[in-house]
Amino acid sequence: RNSINLAIRNKIGQNDLNIKFKDTYLANRYFFSKKGKLNKIYGLNKIRKKAWIKKLKIFSSVGDKLSRTTNHTNRIGVFIVQANSLNLLERRIKLVYKNIRFKIT
């Protein structure tokens, strides 16, 4: 709302600058690969069922030939996790990495 008001040159009051945030934390994390053939992906169904997973996207399919991840254009996947504390957020990130595994040979 403030951005729109600034763009159309409306005044913004001091109360408009007091933004209230909910106790919600998000983390955007990635999966990277080594060079080889993707033979299997483990743990996707278990993690996808979690309500706190807001996004889970794998960009490669079993059978694909992968190069070693050197930048974000060739990463193997991405996920977004939500929590109500930083501590819980970190635990959930670790849980995703622990459960989702890629067999690359």
mmCIF file of C-alpha atoms in Angstrom:
data_model
loop_
_atom_site.group_PDB
_atom_site.id
_atom_site.type_symbol
_atom_site.label_atom_id
_atom_site.label_comp_id
_atom_site.label_asym_id
_atom_site.label_seq_id
_atom_site.Cartn_x
_atom_site.Cartn_y
_atom_site.Cartn_z
ATOM 1 C CA ARG A 1 0.000 0.000 0.000
ATOM 2 C CA ASN A 2 2.811 2.405 0.865
ATOM 3 C CA SER A 3 4.543 1.747 -2.450
ATOM 4 C CA ILE A 4 1.382 2.559 -4.375
ATOM 5 C CA ASN A 5 0.811 5.731 -2.386
ATOM 6 C CA LEU A 6 4.393 6.829 -3.034
ATOM 7 C CA ALA A 7 4.025 6.113 -6.744
ATOM 8 C CA ILE A 8 0.911 8.277 -7.035
ATOM 9 C CA ARG A 9 2.437 10.939 -4.777
ATOM 10 C CA ASN A 10 0.028 10.536 -1.877
ATOM 11 C CA LYS A 11 1.306 11.417 1.576
ATOM 12 C CA ILE A 12 2.304 8.604 3.877
ATOM 13 C CA GLY A 13 1.663 9.112 7.562
ATOM 14 C CA GLN A 14 3.808 7.923 10.453
ATOM 15 C CA ASN A 15 1.226 5.236 11.314
ATOM 16 C CA ASP A 16 1.541 3.846 7.787
ATOM 17 C CA LEU A 17 5.203 3.109 8.487
ATOM 18 C CA ASN A 18 4.458 0.915 11.499
ATOM 19 C CA ILE A 19 4.221 -2.423 9.759
ATOM 20 C CA LYS A 20 3.026 -5.345 11.835
ATOM 21 C CA PHE A 21 4.606 -8.685 11.081
ATOM 22 C CA LYS A 22 3.331 -12.066 12.114
ATOM 23 C CA ASP A 23 5.712 -14.488 13.768
ATOM 24 C CA THR A 24 6.340 -16.313 10.518
ATOM 25 C CA TYR A 25 9.724 -17.187 9.128
ATOM 26 C CA LEU A 26 10.449 -18.517 5.651
ATOM 27 C CA ALA A 27 13.576 -20.053 4.184
ATOM 28 C CA ASN A 28 14.299 -20.653 0.522
ATOM 29 C CA ARG A 29 16.853 -23.437 0.030
ATOM 30 C CA TYR A 30 18.261 -25.419 -2.881
ATOM 31 C CA PHE A 31 19.421 -28.873 -3.893
ATOM 32 C CA PHE A 32 22.723 -29.123 -5.744
ATOM 33 C CA SER A 33 24.103 -32.064 -7.687
ATOM 34 C CA LYS A 34 27.327 -33.710 -8.598
ATOM 35 C CA LYS A 35 28.037 -34.841 -12.156
ATOM 36 C CA GLY A 36 26.409 -38.111 -13.167
ATOM 37 C CA LYS A 37 23.140 -39.840 -13.933
ATOM 38 C CA LEU A 38 20.170 -39.297 -11.598
ATOM 39 C CA ASN A 39 19.099 -42.832 -10.688
ATOM 40 C CA LYS A 40 16.659 -42.274 -7.824
ATOM 41 C CA ILE A 41 15.119 -39.597 -5.626
ATOM 42 C CA TYR A 42 14.311 -40.594 -2.047
ATOM 43 C CA GLY A 43 11.940 -39.009 0.455
ATOM 44 C CA LEU A 44 9.851 -36.665 -1.690
ATOM 45 C CA ASN A 45 6.446 -38.034 -0.663
ATOM 46 C CA LYS A 46 7.243 -37.905 3.042
ATOM 47 C CA ILE A 47 8.317 -34.259 2.918
ATOM 48 C CA ARG A 48 5.626 -33.081 0.482
ATOM 49 C CA LYS A 49 2.964 -34.067 3.047
ATOM 50 C CA LYS A 50 4.264 -31.566 5.610
ATOM 51 C CA ALA A 51 2.025 -28.498 5.957
ATOM 52 C CA TRP A 52 5.070 -26.300 6.547
ATOM 53 C CA ILE A 53 6.523 -27.069 3.105
ATOM 54 C CA LYS A 54 5.351 -24.157 0.972
ATOM 55 C CA LYS A 55 7.225 -25.166 -2.175
ATOM 56 C CA LEU A 56 9.105 -28.268 -3.232
ATOM 57 C CA LYS A 57 10.219 -28.407 -6.839
ATOM 58 C CA ILE A 58 12.657 -30.851 -8.424
ATOM 59 C CA PHE A 59 13.904 -29.721 -11.831
ATOM 60 C CA SER A 60 15.445 -33.020 -12.945
ATOM 61 C CA SER A 61 13.931 -36.426 -13.561
ATOM 62 C CA VAL A 62 15.239 -39.908 -12.915
ATOM 63 C CA GLY A 63 17.402 -40.864 -15.871
ATOM 64 C CA ASP A 64 18.642 -37.320 -16.527
ATOM 65 C CA LYS A 65 22.356 -36.716 -16.952
ATOM 66 C CA LEU A 66 23.431 -34.003 -14.534
ATOM 67 C CA SER A 67 26.379 -31.686 -14.493
ATOM 68 C CA ARG A 68 27.915 -30.575 -11.208
ATOM 69 C CA THR A 69 25.995 -27.571 -9.903
ATOM 70 C CA THR A 70 28.119 -24.486 -10.454
ATOM 71 C CA ASN A 71 25.370 -21.848 -10.452
ATOM 72 C CA HIS A 72 21.651 -21.507 -9.861
ATOM 73 C CA THR A 73 20.717 -22.298 -13.448
ATOM 74 C CA ASN A 74 21.711 -25.943 -13.043
ATOM 75 C CA ARG A 75 20.600 -26.674 -9.500
ATOM 76 C CA ILE A 76 18.548 -29.826 -9.082
ATOM 77 C CA GLY A 77 15.701 -28.393 -6.992
ATOM 78 C CA VAL A 78 14.345 -25.842 -4.540
ATOM 79 C CA PHE A 79 12.175 -25.786 -1.432
ATOM 80 C CA ILE A 80 10.559 -23.205 0.841
ATOM 81 C CA VAL A 81 9.957 -23.950 4.521
ATOM 82 C CA GLN A 82 7.773 -22.023 6.992
ATOM 83 C CA ALA A 83 7.994 -21.912 10.808
ATOM 84 C CA ASN A 84 7.027 -19.667 13.720
ATOM 85 C CA SER A 85 10.572 -19.419 15.112
ATOM 86 C CA LEU A 86 14.092 -19.355 13.700
ATOM 87 C CA ASN A 87 15.034 -22.411 15.729
ATOM 88 C CA LEU A 88 12.148 -24.438 14.318
ATOM 89 C CA LEU A 89 12.901 -23.152 10.832
ATOM 90 C CA GLU A 90 16.480 -24.452 11.028
ATOM 91 C CA ARG A 91 15.296 -27.848 12.305
ATOM 92 C CA ARG A 92 12.846 -28.141 9.423
ATOM 93 C CA ILE A 93 15.494 -27.224 6.848
ATOM 94 C CA LYS A 94 17.759 -29.948 8.244
ATOM 95 C CA LEU A 95 14.860 -32.424 8.163
ATOM 96 C CA VAL A 96 14.269 -31.755 4.463
ATOM 97 C CA TYR A 97 17.953 -32.205 3.616
ATOM 98 C CA LYS A 98 18.109 -35.361 5.745
ATOM 99 C CA ASN A 99 15.073 -36.976 4.099
ATOM 100 C CA ILE A 100 15.379 -35.975 0.456
ATOM 101 C CA ARG A 101 18.312 -37.738 -1.133
ATOM 102 C CA PHE A 102 19.480 -38.143 -4.703
ATOM 103 C CA LYS A 103 21.255 -41.267 -6.007
ATOM 104 C CA ILE A 104 23.630 -39.988 -8.684
ATOM 105 C CA THR A 105 26.159 -42.319 -10.323
#
